[in-house]
Coordinates of C-alpha atoms in Angstrom, one line a residue:
M1 CA 0.0 0.0 0.0
P2 CA 1.6 3.3 -1.0
R3 CA 2.4 5.8 1.7
P4 CA -0.1 8.8 1.9
S5 CA 1.2 12.0 0.3
L6 CA 0.4 15.6 1.0
P7 CA -0.5 18.3 -1.4
A8 CA 2.6 20.1 -2.8
S9 CA 1.2 23.4 -1.4
L10 CA 1.4 22.0 2.1
L11 CA 4.8 20.4 1.7
L12 CA 6.2 23.8 0.6
A13 CA 4.4 25.8 3.3
P14 CA 6.1 27.1 6.5
R15 CA 5.8 24.9 9.6
S16 CA 3.0 27.0 11.1
S17 CA 1.0 26.9 7.9
L18 CA 1.6 23.2 7.5
F19 CA 0.2 22.5 11.0
F20 CA -3.0 24.4 10.4
G21 CA -3.3 22.9 6.9
L22 CA -3.1 19.4 8.4
L23 CA -5.8 20.3 10.9
L24 CA -8.1 21.1 8.0
L25 CA -8.0 17.3 7.1
V26 CA -9.4 16.3 10.5
P27 CA -13.1 15.6 10.9
S28 CA -14.6 17.9 13.5
N29 CA -15.9 15.0 15.6
V30 CA -12.5 13.2 16.0
R31 CA -10.6 13.6 19.3
C32 CA -7.6 11.7 20.6
Q33 CA -7.0 10.3 24.1
N34 CA -5.3 13.4 25.6
D35 CA -7.8 15.7 23.9
T36 CA -5.2 17.0 21.5
E37 CA -6.3 17.8 18.0
P38 CA -5.5 14.8 15.9
I39 CA -4.3 14.5 12.3
V40 CA -6.0 11.8 10.2
L41 CA -4.2 10.5 7.1
E42 CA -6.0 7.6 5.4
G43 CA -7.3 6.1 8.7
K44 CA -4.2 6.8 10.8
C45 CA -4.4 9.2 13.8
L46 CA -1.3 11.3 14.5
V47 CA -1.2 13.6 17.5
V48 CA 0.5 16.9 17.5
C49 CA 2.3 17.4 20.8
D50 CA 3.6 20.5 22.5
S51 CA 7.3 20.6 21.7
A52 CA 8.1 22.2 25.1
P53 CA 5.6 20.9 27.6
S54 CA 5.7 22.2 31.2
A55 CA 7.5 20.0 33.7
E56 CA 4.5 20.2 36.1
P57 CA 1.1 21.8 35.9
S58 CA 0.7 25.3 37.1
G59 CA -2.1 26.9 39.1
I60 CA -4.7 24.9 40.9
G61 CA -4.7 21.1 40.5
A62 CA -7.7 18.7 40.4
L63 CA -7.8 18.5 44.2
G64 CA -8.0 22.3 44.6
M65 CA -4.4 22.6 45.8
S66 CA -1.3 24.3 44.4
V67 CA 0.9 21.6 42.8
R68 CA 4.0 23.7 42.8
S69 CA 3.8 24.9 46.4
G70 CA 3.0 21.4 47.8
A71 CA 0.3 23.0 50.0
G72 CA -1.7 19.8 50.1
R73 CA 1.0 17.8 51.9
V74 CA 0.1 17.1 55.5
A75 CA 1.8 14.4 57.6
F76 CA 3.2 13.9 61.1
S77 CA 4.9 11.2 63.1
A78 CA 5.9 11.4 66.8
I79 CA 7.6 9.0 69.2
R80 CA 8.1 8.6 73.0
N81 CA 11.8 8.7 73.8
T82 CA 11.6 8.4 77.6
N83 CA 9.6 6.6 80.3
H84 CA 9.0 9.7 82.3
E85 CA 5.9 11.9 82.1
P86 CA 6.7 15.5 81.0
S87 CA 4.3 17.0 83.5
E88 CA 1.3 16.2 85.7
M89 CA -1.0 17.5 82.9
S90 CA -1.3 13.9 81.5
N91 CA -2.6 12.7 84.9
R92 CA -5.5 15.2 84.7
T93 CA -6.3 14.9 81.0
M94 CA -5.1 11.4 80.4
T95 CA -3.6 12.7 77.1
I96 CA -0.6 10.5 75.9
Y97 CA 2.3 12.8 75.2
F98 CA 5.2 12.3 72.8
D99 CA 8.6 14.0 73.2
Q100 CA 10.2 13.6 69.8
I101 CA 8.9 14.6 66.3
L102 CA 10.1 12.6 63.4
V103 CA 7.9 14.2 60.7
N104 CA 5.7 17.3 60.8
V105 CA 5.0 18.3 57.3
G106 CA 2.8 21.4 57.3
G107 CA 3.5 22.0 61.0
H108 CA 0.0 20.9 62.1
F109 CA 1.1 18.7 65.0
D110 CA 1.6 20.6 68.2
P111 CA 4.5 18.9 70.1
A112 CA 3.8 20.7 73.3
R113 CA 0.2 19.3 73.6
S114 CA 0.7 16.2 71.3
I115 CA -2.4 17.3 69.3
F116 CA -2.9 17.3 65.6
V117 CA -5.1 20.1 64.1
A118 CA -6.6 19.4 60.7
P119 CA -5.8 22.2 58.3
R120 CA -8.7 21.4 56.0
K121 CA -11.7 19.1 55.6
G122 CA -10.7 15.7 54.4
V123 CA -10.0 12.0 55.0
Y124 CA -7.1 11.4 57.3
S125 CA -5.2 8.2 58.2
F126 CA -4.0 7.7 61.8
S127 CA -2.1 4.9 63.5
F128 CA -0.8 4.5 67.0
H129 CA 1.3 2.0 69.0
V130 CA 1.3 2.7 72.8
V131 CA 3.6 0.5 74.9
K132 CA 3.0 -0.3 78.5
V133 CA 6.0 -1.4 80.6
Y134 CA 6.0 -3.6 83.7
N135 CA 2.3 -3.0 84.1
R136 CA -0.1 -5.8 84.9
Q137 CA -3.2 -3.6 84.3
T138 CA -5.2 -3.6 81.1
I139 CA -4.9 -0.4 79.3
Q140 CA -7.3 1.1 76.7
V141 CA -6.0 3.8 74.3
S142 CA -8.3 5.8 72.1
L143 CA -7.8 8.1 69.2
V144 CA -9.9 11.1 70.2
V145 CA -11.2 13.5 67.5
S146 CA -12.6 16.8 68.8
G147 CA -13.5 15.2 72.1
W148 CA -15.0 11.9 70.8
P149 CA -13.2 8.5 70.8
V150 CA -13.3 7.0 67.3
I151 CA -10.7 4.2 67.4
S152 CA -9.6 2.2 70.4
A153 CA -7.0 -0.5 71.2
F154 CA -6.3 -2.7 74.3
A155 CA -3.3 -4.3 75.9
G156 CA -3.9 -6.6 78.9
D157 CA -1.4 -9.5 79.0
Q158 CA -0.1 -9.8 82.5
D159 CA 2.7 -12.1 81.7
V160 CA 4.9 -9.9 79.6
T161 CA 7.1 -6.9 80.5
R162 CA 6.2 -4.9 77.5
E163 CA 3.0 -4.9 75.4
A164 CA 1.4 -2.4 73.0
A165 CA -2.1 -1.2 72.3
T166 CA -2.1 -0.8 68.5
N167 CA -4.7 0.3 65.9
A168 CA -5.1 2.3 62.7
G169 CA -8.0 3.7 60.6
L170 CA -9.4 6.4 58.4
V171 CA -11.2 9.4 59.9
M172 CA -13.1 12.2 58.3
M173 CA -12.2 15.6 59.8
E174 CA -13.4 19.1 59.4
R175 CA -11.0 22.0 59.3
G176 CA -9.9 22.8 62.8
D177 CA -10.8 19.4 64.3
K178 CA -8.2 18.1 66.8
A179 CA -6.9 14.6 67.1
S180 CA -4.9 13.1 70.1
L181 CA -4.4 9.9 72.0
K182 CA -6.1 9.4 75.3
L183 CA -5.7 6.7 78.0
E184 CA -9.3 5.6 78.7
R185 CA -8.5 2.8 81.1
G186 CA -5.5 1.7 83.2
N187 CA -2.3 3.6 83.8
L188 CA 1.1 4.1 82.2
M189 CA 3.0 4.4 85.4
G190 CA 5.9 2.4 84.0
G191 CA 6.1 4.8 81.1
W192 CA 5.4 4.4 77.4
K193 CA 8.9 4.6 75.8
F194 CA 9.0 3.5 72.1
S195 CA 5.3 4.4 71.6
T196 CA 4.4 6.1 68.3
F197 CA 1.6 8.3 66.9
S198 CA 1.3 9.1 63.2
G199 CA -1.1 10.5 60.7
F200 CA -1.5 12.1 57.3
L201 CA -4.0 13.6 54.9
V202 CA -5.2 11.0 52.4
F203 CA -7.2 13.4 50.3
P204 CA -9.2 16.7 50.9
L205 CA -13.0 17.0 50.5

C-alpha cells in the first residue's frame, strides 16, 4: 500500500501553515485520548504534541491545591523517647504525650500538647502504638477527635514486661478538628517509651 502523500502546497508551506493545513484534514468530531487535536491520514491518527511541555502543571490542580507549592502535603509522626511523664498534665487529661517529632510536614502537629489540628476538611489516616512497661493492668487507648473517641485498642497481657495497644484507621475531619491519644483505662506508670503516633491527609474533600 503506497504511503499517503500531502499536497505540494502543504509540503512547501512554512511549519505553522503546515500545522494548520493538516488540521483542515481532520473531521470535526474526532478527538484523541489526551484531547489533543489529531491529524488523520487515510485512517491513521497522528497527535501533534507541545514541543516544550511544562514539567509540572501550574495553578490549581484537580484537588484544589497548588501543585507547585505542595500546599496539600500534611503528615506527622511522633515517638516517645523516655519513660517519664513530661508534667502532671497527663494525669489530669489522660492525654498521651510524645517528646520527639520525626515528621511534621505542614506543622499541624503541636508537640507541646501532642495534638494534631486538621488544616482542611478531608479524610485522614491515623495509626498508634502505645507501649505499657512492667504494668499488669489492662490499658485502653483511644484516638480522640474533637472530644470523641473514634478508634480504640487494648493491651492486657499480665505475663509480659512490654505490650502495646495498636490500631489504625481512616477518619473524616473538618478544618480545625483536633486529634490526640487518650488513656481511657488503666495507667502508664511504667512509662510508654517506644510508643508512636502518626497521621497524614489521604485526600481533601
